[in-house]
Amino acid sequence: MMYADMVVRRFSVGSYPINGYLVADAKTRIGAFIDPGGFSEEIAGFIRQRKISLRHLFFTHGHWDHTEGMGEFMERYSVQGYAGKNEVRTASHTLYGGEDIELGNLRFKALSTPGHTPGGISYYCGNCVFSGDALFCGSVGETGSTGAARLQLDRVRENIFNLPDQTLVFPAHGPMTTVAAEKYANPFFR
Amino acid sequence: MSFSKANTDDPDGSDRIFFNTDVQEAGDFSRDLSFWRLSGSSIGPLKLTECRLNHWRADNCRLQKLSLDHCLGEHGFYSDCRFDSLSACSSFLTGSHFVNCQISKTVSELNSFGLCVFSNSKLSGSRFSEVSFIGTVWRDCEFRDERYYFVRFPSSVFINTRFVNCSLRKVIFRKATFINCRFESCDLRESVFHNAQLTETVFEQTDIHQAANLDGIEGLKL
């Protein structure tokens, strides 16, 4: 998928499949993989075919279904990991929300979306936000307590629902959606 | 009239007008085909990958074997159109309107039709898996012989709409509104009607208690 200057490709990854997304700057071909829950020859082929230079792994949180493929990515590519505090031990960059991450000519912003896990991060760039398990189409990720659930709803409202309505939302599970659809029709926010 | 390669020779394929035209291509990749105006035309077979087809306006067209993979096709308007064997995967068709359309044998996975409006339209023989219809509106529509798995209709509104012989397994109707609707011979196993509102809605040879969640449902008459 091409959004202005960004390549986005969804892959089903892992033994408990999730949506992993390969994103890259269309000009420099510098790329990142968001939520490496698994690796496959399909991913390797796409990276080869598009001549993508994979530099980063972005973790939305540290659950095993989002990290299981990390070892294989690290063996094959020279990548650095980015994750929220205490989410992924091997991540070399700790995010708290608000940081900018350069990816070629693209600039990703880390958004703090805790609740599902304490250090949950979403990644925003251009017209796209990658929400992990913080926000699904018509739903939200599970939380362990009422307080965490409230925190998750509040942070999604603050940090994702204030993005432009036309922003495309790429969750780690289920179909893709838009900020407008979730803001106005997600029952958990109504 | 036969459509030639003219559209693909131009790197910008957007803002085209097709009248009584056959549009056939082997495929297209990563191009902007937005703002097409189509009338009385036949589209397809056409395989589009990573293309944009936003703001299409189509009237009295036949779209046959249109395949969309990682495409953006938002805010379209389709009236009196017939979609045969549409394939849509990981694509956005959000915010589109379908009026007097027949949509048959669609195969769709992880696709988004969020905030679309369907009016006097018929869907038949489709297979949908994990497709989003969040916040959609359906008026005078019919679903017949549809096979859905984990399809999402949260906060959708259905008016004078029938579901006939449909498999709606694990389909999410959370906070949906049904007014004067009918479910006939449908499979509702593991479906979710949490906080749904039903008005004059009938379940015929359909067991609503197959649903996994009926909490907060209003207006259910058995």
mmCIF file of C-alpha atoms in Angstrom:
data_model
loop_
_atom_site.group_PDB
_atom_site.id
_atom_site.type_symbol
_atom_site.label_atom_id
_atom_site.label_comp_id
_atom_site.label_asym_id
_atom_site.label_seq_id
_atom_site.Cartn_x
_atom_site.Cartn_y
_atom_site.Cartn_z
ATOM 1 C CA MET A 1 0.000 0.000 0.000
ATOM 2 C CA MET A 2 1.399 3.406 -0.873
ATOM 3 C CA TYR A 3 0.422 6.366 1.254
ATOM 4 C CA ALA A 4 2.108 9.419 -0.170
ATOM 5 C CA ASP A 5 5.744 8.496 0.379
ATOM 6 C CA MET A 6 5.260 5.439 2.565
ATOM 7 C CA VAL A 7 5.052 1.757 1.711
ATOM 8 C CA VAL A 8 2.839 -0.274 4.060
ATOM 9 C CA ARG A 9 2.352 -4.014 3.827
ATOM 10 C CA ARG A 10 0.401 -6.242 6.205
ATOM 11 C CA PHE A 11 1.583 -9.749 7.005
ATOM 12 C CA SER A 12 -0.017 -12.395 9.187
ATOM 13 C CA VAL A 13 2.814 -13.423 11.469
ATOM 14 C CA GLY A 14 3.422 -15.904 14.254
ATOM 15 C CA SER A 15 1.978 -19.119 15.629
ATOM 16 C CA TYR A 16 -0.953 -17.138 17.059
ATOM 17 C CA PRO A 17 -1.254 -14.900 14.017
ATOM 18 C CA ILE A 18 -1.265 -11.172 14.408
ATOM 19 C CA ASN A 19 -0.969 -8.358 11.898
ATOM 20 C CA GLY A 20 2.663 -7.357 11.493
ATOM 21 C CA TYR A 21 3.344 -4.369 9.257
ATOM 22 C CA LEU A 22 6.342 -3.590 7.148
ATOM 23 C CA VAL A 23 6.671 0.151 6.610
ATOM 24 C CA ALA A 24 9.266 1.888 4.489
ATOM 25 C CA ASP A 25 10.150 5.218 3.011
ATOM 26 C CA ALA A 26 9.317 4.848 -0.683
ATOM 27 C CA LYS A 27 12.303 6.963 -1.725
ATOM 28 C CA THR A 28 15.195 5.804 0.447
ATOM 29 C CA ARG A 29 13.752 2.278 0.946
ATOM 30 C CA ILE A 30 14.674 2.418 4.622
ATOM 31 C CA GLY A 31 12.161 0.357 6.527
ATOM 32 C CA ALA A 32 10.898 -0.939 9.848
ATOM 33 C CA PHE A 33 8.794 -3.885 10.891
ATOM 34 C CA ILE A 34 6.042 -3.210 13.398
ATOM 35 C CA ASP A 35 5.294 -6.072 15.812
ATOM 36 C CA PRO A 36 7.581 -8.877 14.619
ATOM 37 C CA GLY A 37 5.446 -11.703 15.993
ATOM 38 C CA GLY A 38 6.954 -14.057 13.458
ATOM 39 C CA PHE A 39 9.038 -14.215 10.338
ATOM 40 C CA SER A 40 8.311 -15.829 6.986
ATOM 41 C CA GLU A 41 9.755 -16.247 3.535
ATOM 42 C CA GLU A 42 6.932 -14.012 2.317
ATOM 43 C CA ILE A 43 8.387 -11.172 4.384
ATOM 44 C CA ALA A 44 11.937 -11.913 3.239
ATOM 45 C CA GLY A 45 10.768 -11.984 -0.383
ATOM 46 C CA PHE A 46 8.955 -8.684 -0.066
ATOM 47 C CA ILE A 47 12.032 -7.038 1.475
ATOM 48 C CA ARG A 48 14.226 -8.408 -1.329
ATOM 49 C CA GLN A 49 11.810 -7.573 -4.118
ATOM 50 C CA ARG A 50 11.258 -4.005 -2.941
ATOM 51 C CA LYS A 51 14.922 -3.527 -2.099
ATOM 52 C CA ILE A 52 14.072 -2.438 1.407
ATOM 53 C CA SER A 53 16.825 -1.780 3.883
ATOM 54 C CA LEU A 54 15.301 -2.946 7.145
ATOM 55 C CA ARG A 55 16.727 -0.896 10.015
ATOM 56 C CA HIS A 56 14.225 -0.943 12.876
ATOM 57 C CA LEU A 57 11.800 -3.119 14.788
ATOM 58 C CA PHE A 58 8.927 -1.186 16.380
ATOM 59 C CA PHE A 59 7.156 -2.990 19.219
ATOM 60 C CA THR A 60 3.720 -1.798 20.299
ATOM 61 C CA HIS A 61 4.143 -3.910 23.452
ATOM 62 C CA GLY A 62 6.031 -6.919 24.717
ATOM 63 C CA HIS A 63 3.556 -9.782 24.580
ATOM 64 C CA TRP A 64 5.000 -12.938 23.053
ATOM 65 C CA ASP A 65 2.703 -12.933 20.035
ATOM 66 C CA HIS A 66 4.215 -9.562 19.080
ATOM 67 C CA THR A 67 7.839 -10.479 19.705
ATOM 68 C CA GLU A 68 8.228 -14.145 18.762
ATOM 69 C CA GLY A 69 9.907 -13.409 15.426
ATOM 70 C CA MET A 70 12.344 -10.867 16.836
ATOM 71 C CA GLY A 71 15.289 -13.317 16.936
ATOM 72 C CA GLU A 72 14.969 -14.223 13.301
ATOM 73 C CA PHE A 73 14.680 -10.597 12.228
ATOM 74 C CA MET A 74 17.816 -9.793 14.233
ATOM 75 C CA GLU A 75 19.730 -12.697 12.729
ATOM 76 C CA ARG A 76 18.889 -11.680 9.178
ATOM 77 C CA TYR A 77 18.966 -7.893 9.378
ATOM 78 C CA SER A 78 20.890 -5.264 11.243
ATOM 79 C CA VAL A 79 17.980 -3.806 13.160
ATOM 80 C CA GLN A 80 17.468 -1.777 16.311
ATOM 81 C CA GLY A 81 14.444 -2.278 18.529
ATOM 82 C CA TYR A 82 12.094 0.407 19.871
ATOM 83 C CA ALA A 83 9.596 -0.309 22.648
ATOM 84 C CA GLY A 84 7.899 1.178 25.683
ATOM 85 C CA LYS A 85 9.520 0.990 29.099
ATOM 86 C CA ASN A 86 9.957 -2.574 30.420
ATOM 87 C CA GLU A 87 8.150 -4.065 27.425
ATOM 88 C CA VAL A 88 10.948 -5.711 25.404
ATOM 89 C CA ARG A 89 14.274 -6.363 27.132
ATOM 90 C CA THR A 90 16.348 -6.492 23.957
ATOM 91 C CA ALA A 91 14.988 -3.229 22.566
ATOM 92 C CA SER A 92 17.813 -0.718 22.442
ATOM 93 C CA HIS A 93 15.534 2.338 22.508
ATOM 94 C CA THR A 94 13.013 2.983 25.263
ATOM 95 C CA LEU A 95 9.952 5.021 24.370
ATOM 96 C CA TYR A 96 7.641 6.931 26.681
ATOM 97 C CA GLY A 97 5.464 8.647 24.090
ATOM 98 C CA GLY A 98 6.193 11.870 22.240
ATOM 99 C CA GLU A 99 9.475 10.767 20.660
ATOM 100 C CA ASP A 100 10.161 11.159 16.947
ATOM 101 C CA ILE A 101 11.839 8.314 15.067
ATOM 102 C CA GLU A 102 13.310 8.967 11.642
ATOM 103 C CA LEU A 103 12.886 6.336 8.971
ATOM 104 C CA GLY A 104 14.548 7.677 5.852
ATOM 105 C CA ASN A 105 12.548 10.772 5.016
ATOM 106 C CA LEU A 106 9.650 9.625 7.164
ATOM 107 C CA ARG A 107 9.149 10.690 10.744
ATOM 108 C CA PHE A 108 7.268 8.373 13.088
ATOM 109 C CA LYS A 109 5.880 9.688 16.353
ATOM 110 C CA ALA A 110 5.576 7.404 19.371
ATOM 111 C CA LEU A 111 2.202 7.737 21.106
ATOM 112 C CA SER A 112 1.712 6.523 24.646
ATOM 113 C CA THR A 113 -1.216 4.069 24.704
ATOM 114 C CA PRO A 114 -0.896 2.045 27.928
ATOM 115 C CA GLY A 115 -3.613 -0.130 29.434
ATOM 116 C CA HIS A 116 -3.312 -3.425 27.618
ATOM 117 C CA THR A 117 0.264 -3.310 28.956
ATOM 118 C CA PRO A 118 1.839 -0.544 31.076
ATOM 119 C CA GLY A 119 4.239 0.631 28.387
ATOM 120 C CA GLY A 120 2.075 0.292 25.297
ATOM 121 C CA ILE A 121 3.110 2.471 22.364
ATOM 122 C CA SER A 122 1.352 3.295 19.075
ATOM 123 C CA TYR A 123 3.262 4.640 16.089
ATOM 124 C CA TYR A 124 1.986 7.477 13.926
ATOM 125 C CA CYS A 125 3.303 8.599 10.563
ATOM 126 C CA GLY A 126 1.667 10.522 7.737
ATOM 127 C CA ASN A 127 -1.889 9.303 7.458
ATOM 128 C CA CYS A 128 -1.393 6.059 9.383
ATOM 129 C CA VAL A 129 -1.359 4.969 13.001
ATOM 130 C CA PHE A 130 -0.293 1.505 14.138
ATOM 131 C CA SER A 131 -2.241 0.840 17.312
ATOM 132 C CA GLY A 132 -1.107 -2.622 18.422
ATOM 133 C CA ASP A 133 -3.595 -4.011 20.930
ATOM 134 C CA ALA A 134 -4.662 -0.631 22.278
ATOM 135 C CA LEU A 135 -7.366 -0.114 19.675
ATOM 136 C CA PHE A 136 -9.085 -2.631 17.417
ATOM 137 C CA CYS A 137 -11.860 -2.202 14.900
ATOM 138 C CA GLY A 138 -14.935 -1.823 17.122
ATOM 139 C CA SER A 139 -13.115 -2.969 20.213
ATOM 140 C CA VAL A 140 -10.074 -2.543 22.449
ATOM 141 C CA GLY A 141 -7.418 -4.870 23.840
ATOM 142 C CA GLU A 142 -8.026 -6.661 27.110
ATOM 143 C CA THR A 143 -6.788 -5.095 30.309
ATOM 144 C CA GLY A 144 -6.176 -6.541 33.752
ATOM 145 C CA SER A 145 -8.138 -4.061 35.832
ATOM 146 C CA THR A 146 -10.801 -1.379 35.698
ATOM 147 C CA GLY A 147 -8.125 1.249 36.213
ATOM 148 C CA ALA A 148 -6.054 -0.019 33.316
ATOM 149 C CA ALA A 149 -9.155 -0.174 31.123
ATOM 150 C CA ARG A 150 -9.997 3.434 31.932
ATOM 151 C CA LEU A 151 -6.411 4.511 31.294
ATOM 152 C CA GLN A 152 -6.462 2.775 27.923
ATOM 153 C CA LEU A 153 -9.686 4.478 26.827
ATOM 154 C CA ASP A 154 -8.417 7.856 28.027
ATOM 155 C CA ARG A 155 -5.087 7.565 26.231
ATOM 156 C CA VAL A 156 -6.655 6.343 23.003
ATOM 157 C CA ARG A 157 -9.000 9.315 23.133
ATOM 158 C CA GLU A 158 -6.137 11.717 23.875
ATOM 159 C CA ASN A 159 -3.507 10.370 21.537
ATOM 160 C CA ILE A 160 -5.317 8.598 18.683
ATOM 161 C CA PHE A 161 -8.771 10.153 18.462
ATOM 162 C CA ASN A 162 -7.254 13.602 18.236
ATOM 163 C CA LEU A 163 -5.531 12.618 14.991
ATOM 164 C CA PRO A 164 -7.328 13.667 11.786
ATOM 165 C CA ASP A 165 -10.537 11.691 11.160
ATOM 166 C CA GLN A 166 -9.204 10.288 7.897
ATOM 167 C CA THR A 167 -6.197 8.698 9.600
ATOM 168 C CA LEU A 168 -5.979 4.994 8.775
ATOM 169 C CA VAL A 169 -5.713 2.708 11.797
ATOM 170 C CA PHE A 170 -3.691 -0.498 11.563
ATOM 171 C CA PRO A 171 -4.338 -2.718 14.594
ATOM 172 C CA ALA A 172 -2.397 -5.845 15.486
ATOM 173 C CA HIS A 173 -5.538 -7.983 15.319
ATOM 174 C CA GLY A 174 -8.484 -7.902 12.939
ATOM 175 C CA PRO A 175 -9.342 -5.576 10.100
ATOM 176 C CA MET A 176 -7.956 -2.122 9.520
ATOM 177 C CA THR A 177 -10.124 0.867 10.247
ATOM 178 C CA THR A 178 -10.073 4.666 10.479
ATOM 179 C CA VAL A 179 -9.990 7.189 13.302
ATOM 180 C CA ALA A 180 -13.419 8.492 12.231
ATOM 181 C CA ALA A 181 -14.994 5.033 12.306
ATOM 182 C CA GLU A 182 -13.608 4.283 15.758
ATOM 183 C CA LYS A 183 -14.259 7.695 17.226
ATOM 184 C CA TYR A 184 -17.906 7.688 16.198
ATOM 185 C CA ALA A 185 -18.840 3.994 16.157
ATOM 186 C CA ASN A 186 -16.603 1.972 18.479
ATOM 187 C CA PRO A 187 -19.046 0.884 21.229
ATOM 188 C CA PHE A 188 -16.319 0.956 23.881
ATOM 189 C CA PHE A 189 -16.003 4.719 23.437
ATOM 190 C CA ARG A 190 -19.697 5.563 23.149
ATOM 191 C CA MET B 1 -15.681 0.579 -27.217
ATOM 192 C CA SER B 2 -12.594 -1.087 -26.015
ATOM 193 C CA PHE B 3 -10.372 0.496 -23.487
ATOM 194 C CA SER B 4 -6.766 0.395 -24.511
ATOM 195 C CA LYS B 5 -3.526 0.851 -22.653
ATOM 196 C CA ALA B 6 -4.096 4.582 -22.746
ATOM 197 C CA ASN B 7 -4.738 4.843 -19.034
ATOM 198 C CA THR B 8 -1.680 2.948 -17.940
ATOM 199 C CA ASP B 9 0.775 4.808 -20.132
ATOM 200 C CA ASP B 10 0.191 7.908 -18.101
ATOM 201 C CA PRO B 11 1.811 7.754 -14.668
ATOM 202 C CA ASP B 12 -1.119 9.698 -13.280
ATOM 203 C CA GLY B 13 -4.189 7.556 -13.988
ATOM 204 C CA SER B 14 -6.562 9.673 -11.936
ATOM 205 C CA ASP B 15 -9.516 11.855 -12.882
ATOM 206 C CA ARG B 16 -10.685 9.834 -15.914
ATOM 207 C CA ILE B 17 -14.131 9.610 -17.485
ATOM 208 C CA PHE B 18 -15.450 6.368 -18.962
ATOM 209 C CA PHE B 19 -18.772 6.249 -20.775
ATOM 210 C CA ASN B 20 -20.041 2.957 -22.238
ATOM 211 C CA THR B 21 -16.518 1.653 -22.068
ATOM 212 C CA ASP B 22 -14.919 -1.703 -21.371
ATOM 213 C CA VAL B 23 -12.032 -1.312 -18.970
ATOM 214 C CA GLN B 24 -9.850 -4.377 -19.000
ATOM 215 C CA GLU B 25 -6.303 -4.653 -17.806
ATOM 216 C CA ALA B 26 -4.111 -7.494 -16.721
ATOM 217 C CA GLY B 27 -3.308 -5.546 -13.624
ATOM 218 C CA ASP B 28 -1.913 -2.417 -12.185
ATOM 219 C CA PHE B 29 0.474 -1.640 -9.402
ATOM 220 C CA SER B 30 0.953 1.302 -7.148
ATOM 221 C CA ARG B 31 -0.893 3.898 -9.203
ATOM 222 C CA ASP B 32 -3.351 6.612 -8.408
ATOM 223 C CA LEU B 33 -6.642 5.831 -10.166
ATOM 224 C CA SER B 34 -8.737 8.166 -8.037
ATOM 225 C CA PHE B 35 -11.632 10.319 -9.221
ATOM 226 C CA TRP B 36 -12.701 7.985 -12.015
ATOM 227 C CA ARG B 37 -16.191 8.710 -13.379
ATOM 228 C CA LEU B 38 -17.821 5.643 -14.888
ATOM 229 C CA SER B 39 -21.197 5.315 -16.559
ATOM 230 C CA GLY B 40 -22.652 2.337 -18.396
ATOM 231 C CA SER B 41 -19.246 0.730 -18.378
ATOM 232 C CA SER B 42 -17.836 -2.685 -17.703
ATOM 233 C CA ILE B 43 -14.791 -2.926 -15.467
ATOM 234 C CA GLY B 44 -12.619 -6.010 -15.171
ATOM 235 C CA PRO B 45 -11.125 -8.417 -14.855
ATOM 236 C CA LEU B 46 -8.774 -5.992 -13.207
ATOM 237 C CA LYS B 47 -6.195 -6.749 -10.552
ATOM 238 C CA LEU B 48 -5.085 -3.742 -8.565
ATOM 239 C CA THR B 49 -2.297 -3.869 -6.017
ATOM 240 C CA GLU B 50 -1.349 -0.941 -3.816
ATOM 241 C CA CYS B 51 -3.431 1.406 -5.944
ATOM 242 C CA ARG B 52 -5.614 4.312 -4.982
ATOM 243 C CA LEU B 53 -9.147 4.449 -6.298
ATOM 244 C CA ASN B 54 -10.629 7.060 -4.015
ATOM 245 C CA HIS B 55 -13.748 9.002 -4.942
ATOM 246 C CA TRP B 56 -14.909 6.766 -7.764
ATOM 247 C CA ARG B 57 -18.351 7.625 -9.114
ATOM 248 C CA ALA B 58 -19.971 4.742 -10.988
ATOM 249 C CA ASP B 59 -23.465 4.521 -12.390
ATOM 250 C CA ASN B 60 -25.006 1.535 -14.146
ATOM 251 C CA CYS B 61 -21.697 -0.289 -14.345
ATOM 252 C CA ARG B 62 -20.642 -3.880 -14.112
ATOM 253 C CA LEU B 63 -17.531 -4.512 -12.069
ATOM 254 C CA GLN B 64 -16.441 -8.067 -12.690
ATOM 255 C CA LYS B 65 -13.510 -9.835 -11.065
ATOM 256 C CA LEU B 66 -12.132 -6.646 -9.625
ATOM 257 C CA SER B 67 -9.299 -7.618 -7.317
ATOM 258 C CA LEU B 68 -8.032 -5.190 -4.693
ATOM 259 C CA ASP B 69 -4.966 -5.928 -2.604
ATOM 260 C CA HIS B 70 -3.669 -3.263 -0.225
ATOM 261 C CA CYS B 71 -5.672 -0.593 -2.067
ATOM 262 C CA LEU B 72 -7.268 2.638 -0.931
ATOM 263 C CA GLY B 73 -10.772 3.098 -2.349
ATOM 264 C CA GLU B 74 -12.439 5.520 0.012
ATOM 265 C CA HIS B 75 -15.498 7.718 -0.480
ATOM 266 C CA GLY B 76 -16.817 6.079 -3.646
ATOM 267 C CA PHE B 77 -20.384 6.369 -4.897
ATOM 268 C CA TYR B 78 -21.847 3.422 -6.770
ATOM 269 C CA SER B 79 -25.412 3.410 -8.063
ATOM 270 C CA ASP B 80 -27.184 0.694 -10.085
ATOM 271 C CA CYS B 81 -23.943 -1.237 -10.249
ATOM 272 C CA ARG B 82 -23.318 -4.936 -10.299
ATOM 273 C CA PHE B 83 -20.251 -6.331 -8.574
ATOM 274 C CA ASP B 84 -19.418 -9.907 -9.555
ATOM 275 C CA SER B 85 -16.611 -11.813 -7.844
ATOM 276 C CA LEU B 86 -15.053 -8.814 -6.168
ATOM 277 C CA SER B 87 -11.922 -9.747 -4.253
ATOM 278 C CA ALA B 88 -10.813 -7.320 -1.591
ATOM 279 C CA CYS B 89 -7.971 -7.943 0.828
ATOM 280 C CA SER B 90 -6.316 -5.557 3.282
ATOM 281 C CA SER B 91 -7.938 -2.615 1.519
ATOM 282 C CA PHE B 92 -10.026 0.377 2.498
ATOM 283 C CA LEU B 93 -13.405 1.020 0.883
ATOM 284 C CA THR B 94 -14.524 3.175 3.786
ATOM 285 C CA GLY B 95 -17.096 5.941 3.603
ATOM 286 C CA SER B 96 -18.547 4.748 0.296
ATOM 287 C CA HIS B 97 -22.185 4.678 -0.837
ATOM 288 C CA PHE B 98 -23.812 1.758 -2.632
ATOM 289 C CA VAL B 99 -27.286 2.429 -4.032
ATOM 290 C CA ASN B 100 -29.332 -0.174 -5.946
ATOM 291 C CA CYS B 101 -26.289 -2.414 -6.207
ATOM 292 C CA GLN B 102 -26.008 -6.168 -6.571
ATOM 293 C CA ILE B 103 -22.886 -7.540 -4.974
ATOM 294 C CA SER B 104 -22.359 -11.252 -5.522
ATOM 295 C CA LYS B 105 -19.654 -13.826 -4.836
ATOM 296 C CA THR B 106 -17.354 -11.411 -3.086
ATOM 297 C CA VAL B 107 -14.336 -12.786 -1.285
ATOM 298 C CA SER B 108 -12.929 -10.458 1.313
ATOM 299 C CA GLU B 109 -10.490 -10.739 4.161
ATOM 300 C CA LEU B 110 -9.337 -8.103 6.614
ATOM 301 C CA ASN B 111 -10.947 -5.407 4.555
ATOM 302 C CA SER B 112 -12.592 -2.228 5.748
ATOM 303 C CA PHE B 113 -16.017 -1.008 4.634
ATOM 304 C CA GLY B 114 -16.390 1.176 7.729
ATOM 305 C CA LEU B 115 -18.943 4.008 7.639
ATOM 306 C CA CYS B 116 -20.348 2.876 4.269
ATOM 307 C CA VAL B 117 -24.014 3.326 3.394
ATOM 308 C CA PHE B 118 -25.906 0.607 1.511
ATOM 309 C CA SER B 119 -29.310 1.373 0.105
ATOM 310 C CA ASN B 120 -31.667 -1.037 -1.676
ATOM 311 C CA SER B 121 -28.741 -3.365 -2.353
ATOM 312 C CA LYS B 122 -28.337 -7.144 -2.398
ATOM 313 C CA LEU B 123 -25.370 -9.185 -1.256
ATOM 314 C CA SER B 124 -25.258 -12.859 -2.148
ATOM 315 C CA GLY B 125 -22.875 -15.784 -2.145
ATOM 316 C CA SER B 126 -20.007 -13.951 -0.469
ATOM 317 C CA ARG B 127 -17.310 -15.187 1.878
ATOM 318 C CA PHE B 128 -16.062 -12.600 4.341
ATOM 319 C CA SER B 129 -13.482 -13.165 7.038
ATOM 320 C CA GLU B 130 -12.579 -10.504 9.588
ATOM 321 C CA VAL B 131 -14.065 -7.706 7.518
ATOM 322 C CA SER B 132 -15.086 -4.400 9.065
ATOM 323 C CA PHE B 133 -18.501 -2.839 8.526
ATOM 324 C CA ILE B 134 -18.251 -0.625 11.601
ATOM 325 C CA GLY B 135 -20.785 2.201 11.694
ATOM 326 C CA THR B 136 -22.447 1.224 8.429
ATOM 327 C CA VAL B 137 -26.052 1.931 7.464
ATOM 328 C CA TRP B 138 -28.216 -0.572 5.594
ATOM 329 C CA ARG B 139 -31.627 0.389 4.280
ATOM 330 C CA ASP B 140 -33.860 -1.984 2.272
ATOM 331 C CA CYS B 141 -31.033 -4.465 1.767
ATOM 332 C CA GLU B 142 -30.851 -8.223 1.511
ATOM 333 C CA PHE B 143 -28.097 -10.600 2.574
ATOM 334 C CA ARG B 144 -28.618 -14.016 0.975
ATOM 335 C CA ASP B 145 -26.418 -17.121 1.228
ATOM 336 C CA GLU B 146 -23.618 -15.109 2.760
ATOM 337 C CA ARG B 147 -20.829 -16.839 4.711
ATOM 338 C CA TYR B 148 -19.253 -14.605 7.319
ATOM 339 C CA TYR B 149 -16.657 -15.286 9.981
ATOM 340 C CA PHE B 150 -15.788 -12.711 12.618
ATOM 341 C CA VAL B 151 -17.212 -9.886 10.527
ATOM 342 C CA ARG B 152 -17.741 -6.679 12.488
ATOM 343 C CA PHE B 153 -20.916 -4.554 12.354
ATOM 344 C CA PRO B 154 -20.636 -2.592 15.630
ATOM 345 C CA SER B 155 -22.912 0.447 15.895
ATOM 346 C CA SER B 156 -24.392 -0.316 12.479
ATOM 347 C CA VAL B 157 -28.004 0.476 11.615
ATOM 348 C CA PHE B 158 -30.186 -1.937 9.646
ATOM 349 C CA ILE B 159 -33.579 -0.801 8.387
ATOM 350 C CA ASN B 160 -35.994 -3.052 6.444
ATOM 351 C CA THR B 161 -33.182 -5.489 5.858
ATOM 352 C CA ARG B 162 -33.290 -9.290 5.496
ATOM 353 C CA PHE B 163 -30.699 -11.948 6.231
ATOM 354 C CA VAL B 164 -31.639 -15.150 4.406
ATOM 355 C CA ASN B 165 -29.777 -18.443 4.801
ATOM 356 C CA CYS B 166 -26.654 -16.715 6.049
ATOM 357 C CA SER B 167 -23.875 -18.120 8.187
ATOM 358 C CA LEU B 168 -23.032 -15.332 10.616
ATOM 359 C CA ARG B 169 -20.576 -17.099 12.877
ATOM 360 C CA LYS B 170 -18.843 -14.928 15.412
ATOM 361 C CA VAL B 171 -20.296 -11.847 13.733
ATOM 362 C CA ILE B 172 -20.238 -8.744 15.931
ATOM 363 C CA PHE B 173 -23.506 -6.783 16.104
ATOM 364 C CA ARG B 174 -22.513 -4.960 19.292
ATOM 365 C CA LYS B 175 -24.656 -1.851 19.789
ATOM 366 C CA ALA B 176 -26.247 -2.336 16.366
ATOM 367 C CA THR B 177 -29.783 -1.157 15.645
ATOM 368 C CA PHE B 178 -32.288 -3.277 13.732
ATOM 369 C CA ILE B 179 -35.584 -1.765 12.629
ATOM 370 C CA ASN B 180 -38.110 -3.961 10.847
ATOM 371 C CA CYS B 181 -35.510 -6.596 9.926
ATOM 372 C CA ARG B 182 -35.725 -10.353 9.400
ATOM 373 C CA PHE B 183 -33.296 -13.176 10.008
ATOM 374 C CA GLU B 184 -34.429 -16.289 8.107
ATOM 375 C CA SER B 185 -32.645 -19.653 8.435
ATOM 376 C CA CYS B 186 -29.447 -18.078 9.688
ATOM 377 C CA ASP B 187 -26.623 -19.514 11.771
ATOM 378 C CA LEU B 188 -25.765 -17.145 14.630
ATOM 379 C CA ARG B 189 -23.250 -19.297 16.488
ATOM 380 C CA GLU B 190 -20.858 -17.257 18.654
ATOM 381 C CA SER B 191 -22.293 -13.997 17.353
ATOM 382 C CA VAL B 192 -22.471 -10.957 19.608
ATOM 383 C CA PHE B 193 -25.605 -8.823 20.039
ATOM 384 C CA HIS B 194 -24.357 -7.010 23.144
ATOM 385 C CA ASN B 195 -26.447 -3.830 23.668
ATOM 386 C CA ALA B 196 -28.155 -4.253 20.281
ATOM 387 C CA GLN B 197 -31.553 -2.623 19.830
ATOM 388 C CA LEU B 198 -34.274 -4.447 17.955
ATOM 389 C CA THR B 199 -37.518 -2.943 16.758
ATOM 390 C CA GLU B 200 -40.059 -5.134 14.949
ATOM 391 C CA THR B 201 -37.299 -7.570 14.109
ATOM 392 C CA VAL B 202 -38.099 -11.234 13.470
ATOM 393 C CA PHE B 203 -36.006 -14.387 13.813
ATOM 394 C CA GLU B 204 -37.488 -17.133 11.672
ATOM 395 C CA GLN B 205 -35.925 -20.587 11.792
ATOM 396 C CA THR B 206 -33.019 -18.804 13.419
ATOM 397 C CA ASP B 207 -31.964 -19.379 16.990
ATOM 398 C CA ILE B 208 -30.890 -16.071 18.494
ATOM 399 C CA HIS B 209 -29.741 -18.018 21.560
ATOM 400 C CA GLN B 210 -26.877 -19.420 19.532
ATOM 401 C CA ALA B 211 -25.333 -15.999 20.098
ATOM 402 C CA ALA B 212 -22.448 -15.845 22.542
ATOM 403 C CA ASN B 213 -23.522 -12.537 24.021
ATOM 404 C CA LEU B 214 -27.044 -11.139 24.287
ATOM 405 C CA ASP B 215 -26.336 -8.921 27.290
ATOM 406 C CA GLY B 216 -28.168 -5.626 27.160
ATOM 407 C CA ILE B 217 -30.129 -6.513 24.037
ATOM 408 C CA GLU B 218 -33.401 -4.591 23.806
ATOM 409 C CA GLY B 219 -36.602 -5.367 21.959
ATOM 410 C CA LEU B 220 -36.040 -9.089 21.494
ATOM 411 C CA LYS B 221 -39.367 -10.846 20.849
ATOM 412 C CA LEU B 222 -39.445 -14.613 20.475
#
